XYZ file of C-alpha atoms in Angstrom:
556
model
C 45.405 40.167 91.923
C 47.364 42.423 94.239
C 46.259 45.385 94.461
C 48.334 49.175 93.608
C 48.114 50.726 97.166
C 49.786 54.442 98.138
C 52.753 52.484 98.322
C 53.669 51.796 94.929
C 53.927 55.455 93.905
C 57.936 56.587 94.829
C 56.641 60.455 95.235
C 53.416 58.650 98.368
C 56.309 56.196 99.915
C 58.198 59.309 100.351
C 55.443 61.820 102.142
C 54.643 58.317 104.287
C 57.939 58.278 105.298
C 58.297 62.796 105.923
C 60.891 62.794 103.290
C 61.246 65.556 101.020
C 60.337 64.926 96.840
C 64.285 64.283 96.375
C 63.514 60.894 98.815
C 65.781 58.020 97.780
C 64.312 54.837 97.855
C 67.311 53.235 97.644
C 67.438 54.782 101.275
C 64.809 52.394 102.371
C 66.246 48.864 103.313
C 66.950 47.339 100.652
C 64.389 44.508 99.010
C 62.981 42.896 95.854
C 59.869 45.311 96.159
C 61.846 48.217 96.897
C 63.852 47.505 93.352
C 61.051 47.074 91.385
C 59.125 50.361 92.231
C 62.363 52.064 91.280
C 62.507 50.660 88.160
C 58.933 51.581 87.456
C 59.506 55.018 88.494
C 62.352 55.278 85.135
C 64.669 56.066 88.588
C 66.924 52.886 86.104
C 70.349 53.213 88.440
C 69.179 53.374 91.137
C 66.996 50.480 90.062
C 69.711 49.139 89.471
C 72.578 49.874 92.202
C 69.532 47.956 94.667
C 69.384 44.475 92.091
C 73.738 44.256 93.408
C 72.733 44.643 96.364
C 70.323 42.341 96.276
C 72.212 39.793 94.241
C 70.730 39.734 91.187
C 72.434 40.066 88.755
C 70.676 39.330 85.669
C 67.805 41.783 86.914
C 70.262 44.229 87.419
C 71.721 43.739 83.277
C 67.781 43.123 82.103
C 66.907 47.671 83.649
C 70.780 48.493 82.000
C 69.270 47.643 78.428
C 66.705 50.675 78.794
C 69.337 52.516 80.301
C 70.943 55.750 77.358
C 73.600 54.315 78.316
C 74.102 49.971 78.873
C 77.266 49.554 77.886
C 78.698 51.243 80.358
C 76.124 49.982 82.997
C 77.083 46.235 81.321
C 80.614 47.327 82.729
C 79.507 48.217 85.783
C 77.411 45.306 86.899
C 80.406 43.151 85.102
C 82.765 45.079 87.733
C 80.431 44.802 90.486
C 79.496 40.801 90.329
C 83.243 39.991 89.964
C 83.120 39.672 86.221
C 86.566 42.456 85.518
C 87.495 41.073 82.457
C 83.983 41.506 80.578
C 84.164 44.813 82.537
C 87.278 45.782 80.855
C 86.777 44.040 77.410
C 83.086 46.604 76.591
C 85.184 49.651 78.212
C 88.121 48.882 75.614
C 85.134 48.826 73.152
C 83.701 52.302 74.138
C 86.997 53.730 74.153
C 87.407 54.192 76.830
C 90.879 53.163 77.886
C 91.863 53.790 81.377
C 88.366 52.702 82.960
C 89.473 49.917 80.697
C 92.671 49.173 82.386
C 92.127 49.382 85.455
C 89.361 46.806 85.069
C 91.887 44.453 83.656
C 93.549 44.929 86.523
C 91.095 44.261 89.276
C 91.312 41.108 87.607
C 95.243 40.740 87.676
C 94.797 40.135 83.387
C 98.491 42.802 83.775
C 99.072 42.105 79.464
C 95.980 43.141 78.362
C 95.865 46.143 81.378
C 99.287 47.210 80.185
C 97.599 48.350 77.071
C 95.018 50.205 77.899
C 97.142 52.229 80.005
C 99.576 52.390 76.377
C 96.355 53.842 75.203
C 95.787 56.071 77.450
C 98.813 57.599 77.745
C 100.165 56.728 80.984
C 103.494 54.865 80.207
C 103.958 54.199 83.489
C 101.518 52.505 84.772
C 101.800 50.485 81.340
C 105.309 49.579 82.095
C 104.286 48.505 85.619
C 101.386 46.256 84.098
C 103.595 44.849 81.254
C 106.295 43.990 83.539
C 103.812 42.003 86.029
C 102.966 39.784 82.641
C 106.277 39.458 82.180
C 107.057 41.029 78.697
C 110.244 42.598 79.707
C 111.184 44.560 76.689
C 107.635 46.606 76.287
C 107.902 46.463 80.045
C 111.553 48.879 79.418
C 110.253 50.633 76.456
C 107.492 52.257 78.264
C 109.675 52.354 81.051
C 111.533 55.142 78.358
C 109.029 57.134 77.589
C 107.939 57.637 81.159
C 111.018 59.028 81.803
C 112.627 56.666 84.471
C 116.040 55.352 81.970
C 117.412 53.527 85.687
C 114.411 51.275 85.262
C 114.646 50.292 81.658
C 117.717 49.275 81.827
C 117.761 47.431 84.818
C 114.606 45.477 82.526
C 116.769 45.077 79.571
C 120.115 43.614 81.328
C 117.550 40.559 82.731
C 118.513 36.661 81.001
C 115.478 35.477 79.769
C 114.607 32.209 80.707
C 113.828 29.539 78.527
C 110.792 28.788 76.639
C 110.314 25.885 78.710
C 109.357 22.737 76.683
C 105.697 21.111 76.340
C 105.585 18.712 78.819
C 106.939 21.575 81.603
C 104.580 23.765 79.708
C 101.184 22.733 80.797
C 102.392 21.684 83.974
C 103.389 25.180 84.975
C 100.489 25.706 83.111
C 98.432 24.349 85.295
C 99.947 25.408 88.498
C 99.265 28.993 87.049
C 95.812 27.365 86.812
C 95.982 26.595 90.670
C 97.439 29.412 92.065
C 93.442 31.273 89.928
C 96.135 33.191 87.427
C 94.550 32.966 84.517
C 96.882 35.879 82.382
C 100.085 33.589 83.186
C 98.656 30.407 82.327
C 96.988 31.992 78.971
C 100.377 33.141 77.843
C 102.433 30.084 78.710
C 99.777 28.063 76.344
C 99.561 30.738 73.367
C 102.989 29.942 72.983
C 103.181 26.248 71.994
C 103.408 24.743 69.044
C 101.349 22.497 66.675
C 104.353 19.872 66.453
C 104.556 19.879 70.486
C 103.516 16.482 71.555
C 101.906 18.479 74.015
C 99.294 20.228 71.961
C 96.790 18.317 72.415
C 96.472 18.765 76.066
C 97.515 22.512 76.120
C 94.927 23.210 73.852
C 91.647 21.939 75.767
C 93.343 24.172 78.898
C 93.196 27.006 76.318
C 90.070 27.032 75.356
C 88.041 27.941 78.386
C 90.432 30.381 79.235
C 89.905 32.151 75.092
C 86.558 31.576 75.483
C 86.565 33.613 79.082
C 88.139 36.459 77.788
C 86.008 36.046 74.401
C 88.614 35.913 71.796
C 86.765 33.081 69.871
C 88.149 32.903 66.758
C 91.324 32.079 68.442
C 90.073 29.665 70.422
C 87.945 27.330 67.254
C 91.468 28.178 65.050
C 93.586 26.034 67.878
C 90.784 23.364 68.530
C 90.418 22.725 64.550
C 93.873 21.847 64.494
C 92.951 18.580 67.239
C 91.973 15.723 65.691
C 88.331 15.425 65.371
C 87.073 13.841 68.797
C 84.037 15.085 72.071
C 86.738 17.125 73.451
C 86.749 19.128 70.509
C 83.334 19.061 69.502
C 82.236 19.925 73.140
C 84.084 22.863 73.473
C 83.653 24.405 69.964
C 79.895 23.955 71.598
C 81.052 26.310 74.307
C 82.217 29.157 71.654
C 79.048 28.794 70.114
C 76.744 29.582 72.790
C 78.890 31.891 74.640
C 79.508 33.751 70.703
C 75.294 33.885 70.929
C 75.515 35.405 74.311
C 76.801 38.211 73.827
C 76.042 41.674 74.716
C 74.514 44.156 72.864
C 77.842 46.662 72.482
C 78.799 49.573 70.514
C 82.572 49.118 69.756
C 84.302 52.764 69.049
C 84.756 53.815 65.638
C 88.564 52.812 63.906
C 90.997 55.380 63.513
C 92.571 56.402 59.980
C 95.127 53.883 60.813
C 91.906 51.380 60.345
C 90.360 52.491 57.703
C 92.746 56.266 56.145
C 89.626 57.621 57.173
C 86.559 58.687 59.483
C 83.618 57.623 57.123
C 83.696 55.767 54.144
C 82.436 52.493 51.939
C 82.835 48.926 52.759
C 85.842 48.025 49.824
C 87.219 44.421 52.396
C 86.006 41.880 54.507
C 86.657 43.664 57.251
C 84.129 46.154 58.242
C 84.446 49.142 60.353
C 82.513 51.525 62.711
C 82.274 55.027 60.823
C 81.649 53.135 57.475
C 78.917 52.909 54.454
C 77.502 49.650 53.311
C 76.385 49.071 50.071
C 75.870 52.431 49.985
C 73.455 52.797 52.392
C 73.206 51.319 55.646
C 76.216 53.031 58.059
C 77.879 51.209 60.421
C 77.104 52.074 63.861
C 78.525 49.103 66.082
C 79.322 45.714 66.211
C 76.295 43.387 68.215
C 78.491 40.254 68.215
C 77.949 37.327 66.006
C 76.084 35.481 64.495
C 75.314 31.566 63.445
C 77.735 32.360 60.293
C 79.287 35.740 60.578
C 78.937 38.980 62.230
C 75.989 41.040 63.132
C 76.558 44.979 62.852
C 74.012 48.267 64.253
C 73.689 49.867 61.531
C 71.211 53.463 60.475
C 69.625 52.867 57.404
C 70.140 55.762 55.614
C 67.469 55.559 52.669
C 64.850 54.590 55.635
C 65.708 56.076 58.079
C 66.107 53.406 60.967
C 67.580 51.183 62.851
C 68.754 47.928 61.518
C 70.835 44.192 61.938
C 73.129 43.437 59.212
C 74.211 39.710 59.283
C 77.557 39.411 57.458
C 78.949 36.094 55.597
C 83.032 36.603 55.171
C 83.397 34.576 52.437
C 86.572 34.880 50.112
C 85.159 33.711 47.627
C 82.135 35.707 45.707
C 79.594 32.855 45.179
C 78.982 29.491 45.090
C 79.907 28.473 48.683
C 77.969 26.752 51.151
C 77.491 28.685 53.793
C 76.460 31.273 51.831
C 73.881 28.894 49.726
C 73.142 28.642 53.698
C 72.623 32.277 54.269
C 70.637 32.225 50.664
C 68.443 30.468 51.957
C 67.802 32.129 55.002
C 66.674 34.927 53.418
C 64.499 32.964 51.229
C 62.483 31.055 54.373
C 62.641 34.363 56.219
C 61.326 36.631 54.239
C 57.943 34.214 54.012
C 57.087 34.740 57.438
C 55.080 37.794 58.626
C 55.223 37.911 62.754
C 55.400 40.051 65.359
C 57.383 36.557 66.817
C 59.969 36.341 64.148
C 62.450 38.442 63.280
C 61.780 40.258 59.950
C 64.313 39.400 57.577
C 64.795 42.692 54.997
C 66.940 41.863 52.093
C 70.241 40.384 50.710
C 73.541 42.119 48.988
C 76.684 41.806 47.698
C 80.256 43.505 49.092
C 83.669 43.126 48.463
C 83.922 40.667 51.935
C 80.873 38.367 50.858
C 77.137 38.442 51.592
C 75.244 40.483 53.772
C 71.567 40.207 55.902
C 69.576 43.090 56.382
C 66.487 42.593 59.223
C 64.874 43.942 62.165
C 67.012 45.227 65.168
C 66.321 44.104 68.956
C 67.390 45.585 71.445
C 66.721 42.893 74.294
C 68.963 39.485 75.443
C 68.897 36.544 74.360
C 66.659 34.532 76.426
C 69.561 31.901 77.259
C 70.753 35.122 79.299
C 67.783 35.009 81.513
C 68.641 31.492 82.602
C 69.252 30.722 86.230
C 69.249 28.090 88.365
C 68.852 28.553 91.628
C 66.367 31.273 90.509
C 63.813 29.299 88.081
C 61.344 32.029 86.767
C 57.568 32.357 87.298
C 55.463 29.906 86.279
C 53.404 32.783 84.462
C 56.633 34.178 82.523
C 57.304 30.609 81.531
C 54.419 30.850 79.916
C 53.934 32.981 78.266
C 57.216 32.924 76.423
C 56.196 30.247 75.217
C 53.026 30.934 74.183
C 54.893 33.912 71.825
C 57.593 30.930 71.102
C 54.165 29.125 69.766
C 52.777 32.088 68.180
C 55.840 32.177 65.556
C 56.041 28.831 65.274
C 52.655 28.206 63.911
C 53.484 30.839 61.444
C 56.375 29.053 59.798
C 55.188 25.579 60.195
C 51.875 26.903 58.406
C 54.081 27.635 55.603
C 55.915 25.229 55.287
C 58.860 26.119 57.638
C 60.290 24.577 60.244
C 62.980 26.013 62.081
C 65.070 22.811 63.143
C 67.498 24.999 66.086
C 65.191 25.774 68.386
C 67.118 26.891 71.433
C 67.342 29.339 74.167
C 70.522 31.574 72.127
C 68.228 31.574 68.939
C 65.327 33.526 71.274
C 65.316 37.183 71.626
C 63.035 38.927 75.255
C 62.981 42.626 73.754
C 60.996 45.644 76.146
C 57.781 44.877 73.662
C 58.226 40.603 72.800
C 59.379 37.289 72.125
C 60.876 36.555 69.199
C 62.086 34.016 67.476
C 66.188 34.396 65.048
C 67.988 33.152 63.218
C 66.159 30.174 60.615
C 69.877 29.837 58.708
C 69.323 26.171 59.202
C 65.669 25.777 58.592
C 64.050 23.214 56.296
C 61.427 24.800 53.351
C 59.548 21.131 53.057
C 60.006 21.768 49.347
C 63.718 22.345 49.498
C 65.574 18.963 48.624
C 69.395 20.120 49.175
C 67.570 20.073 52.751
C 66.217 16.810 52.989
C 69.688 14.502 52.026
C 70.023 11.374 54.288
C 71.944 12.333 57.263
C 71.879 16.086 56.388
C 71.828 16.592 60.265
C 72.383 20.302 61.855
C 71.361 22.123 64.899
C 72.698 21.708 68.476
C 73.154 18.062 69.779
C 71.197 19.461 73.648
C 68.016 20.466 71.451
C 67.674 18.161 68.538
C 64.298 16.088 68.511
C 64.741 12.008 68.167
C 63.068 12.220 64.493
C 65.405 14.868 63.590
C 68.442 13.146 65.688
C 67.074 9.800 63.899
C 67.756 11.863 60.180
C 64.209 11.655 59.011
C 61.949 13.781 57.241
C 60.815 16.668 59.740
C 57.717 18.282 60.546
C 56.428 20.600 62.356
C 56.146 18.314 65.584
C 60.011 18.241 65.911
C 60.579 22.145 66.691
C 57.561 21.680 69.526
C 60.280 18.889 70.951
C 62.670 21.389 70.400
C 60.421 23.517 72.400
C 59.707 20.913 75.342
C 63.530 21.133 75.901
C 63.763 24.558 76.632
C 60.260 24.459 78.259
C 61.966 22.023 80.885
C 64.770 24.337 80.858
C 63.237 27.489 82.145
C 61.469 25.522 84.648
C 63.691 23.871 85.810
C 67.071 26.034 85.021
C 68.785 23.178 83.682
C 68.627 20.923 80.568
C 67.491 17.895 81.044
C 70.013 15.569 79.533
C 73.180 17.084 80.033
C 76.803 15.539 77.606
C 80.315 17.272 76.696
C 80.225 14.759 74.360
C 77.337 15.346 70.902
C 77.427 11.688 70.813
C 76.562 11.242 74.560
C 73.978 13.100 74.309
C 71.835 11.954 71.032
C 71.479 8.842 72.719
C 69.439 10.133 75.754
C 67.516 11.994 73.510
C 66.947 8.493 71.516
C 66.793 6.178 74.605
C 66.420 7.249 77.490
C 63.444 8.765 79.505
C 63.273 12.666 80.433
C 64.187 13.058 84.134
C 60.809 13.975 86.235
C 61.558 18.235 85.747
C 60.180 18.368 90.244
C 63.794 16.869 91.236
C 64.691 20.396 90.259
C 62.488 21.722 90.900
C 59.917 20.353 93.582
C 56.126 22.830 93.457
C 55.807 21.842 89.899
C 52.315 21.802 89.093
C 51.129 18.678 87.570
C 49.044 19.741 84.712
C 53.023 21.596 84.048
C 54.581 17.640 84.408
C 52.060 16.891 82.019
C 52.163 19.274 79.147
C 56.196 18.347 79.195
C 55.643 15.319 78.622
C 53.354 15.505 75.859
C 56.151 17.877 73.930
C 58.979 15.262 74.790
C 57.235 12.086 73.249
C 60.224 9.866 71.423
C 57.327 8.840 69.506
C 56.506 12.289 67.439
C 52.809 10.947 66.581
C 52.506 10.818 70.589
C 53.149 14.522 70.734
C 51.055 17.714 70.342
C 50.112 17.678 66.195
C 50.868 21.294 66.343
C 52.240 24.916 67.303
C 48.649 25.995 67.420
C 47.296 23.216 69.982
C 50.475 23.711 72.223
C 49.323 27.341 72.270
C 45.695 26.666 73.166
C 47.388 24.023 75.940
C 49.511 26.411 77.825
C 45.932 28.777 78.375
C 44.980 26.323 80.555
C 47.894 25.877 83.032
C 48.596 27.248 86.016
C 50.546 29.703 87.874
C 52.499 29.757 89.967
C 49.302 30.376 92.950
C 48.188 27.079 91.163
C 44.982 27.971 89.131
C 44.695 28.033 85.987
C 44.384 31.378 84.104
C 42.072 30.904 80.611
C 43.151 34.251 79.493
C 45.499 36.076 77.474
C 49.708 34.303 78.219
C 50.900 36.669 80.665
C 53.650 39.381 78.459
C 57.298 38.106 79.441
C 58.415 39.421 82.655
C 61.603 42.067 81.492
């Protein structure tokens, strides 16, 4: 047990160094201890800077969520961590066009930079960026607006090169990628059409670029035009992973051209901040995408509290399979009242489809905290798994099986762990969800029983919990393959690799714990979440000594 010494008090540390009360911890050589002290004392921006100097961007992001302006802080973290495109996206959504343009220019994304320079009212900078992006007509237009007609005329007189053939386009895009110019590669690939012979190769080159830039719908739309196969399935799964990992963001209020007014009732399938939904919920911003639609942050006028709203945008008024799944999610989640499971309040309809209101969580998904280079401390892992097991115990007691437990569906908040998205959960009494061969979920976390289409019980979730535990310990999943079929066969036939191959100091008790959770035969696993919770209490922490106290809370 570590004793708190006077050095844990920033004021006393200042006295020790003979400084005034405005002594800056950041003036001391940066160390993990100094960064933690800054965080504890509420000096969050200095803590963020200290963590960034240590190269710990995950810790910096965690602290950013506690700041009054988390989105701006996250943008700064992205910039200093070499991710200018992500910074640009956040700054653009905050309405900071000039800052967004500068971030995009840092990432050599000239087309987006040009658009933001125009929004910032700087046509000269926009023209220069458009010229670098190869968009001659737009560059000429902006040079004219900037009072430089000679440059506009010079550009307009240039002859445009003919569009490359499909094979040339793929080759040219590959050359741009090899040179590190992703923007030009994407520009070439976006011009390809499904009728062209090289379209499939182009889509597979384009998909990671679209995912990196956050164009998830465009990526899915293009992938859907490919024949069903391992490559398509792999990249579709990457899109879903990227969507679930979106940071919490506020987006700027809509312009009058988007909504017709600053605040109005939602009347169509598109929802914007500043609108009011169902006469009760003021939309504050978009949080990202859920498993079946957009997720928004909103203010409930009747209860005077912040809520999250998941929408299912559908042209059909009722009866669709996705709407049926959303309604089942509400029916299922409303039955669970437990602090480790996200609370679901109600369901409603709007002109664009259905919406569900639920508890608003301020935190980050667990998958964003997994780093193969810096595995979590055992005490932290034990705390996370204990809370997940508690939530599963409540759900399983009601006959509810999650069926898609994975890090992206576990939210880490400042107070506790929350299990998300029972959208594909199976109620033991619901025959619609027990059809033979009806398999839903994420291949990397599916139990052998689920992959074989067996009647499921809570032990299937415990296997998924074992994969989650392995991933937290090792910093990576036990089985990896771009092909879902290969993943399924590994779960069915192969022994799980020894976690000590990735984390040599893993105690034997933890290895035995994993072995039991990940038994192929469910009769050989723990038989209940309660058993798992009890087993976790006796596992050793990083010092090698077991603790019989309550599981340690997550380190946030």
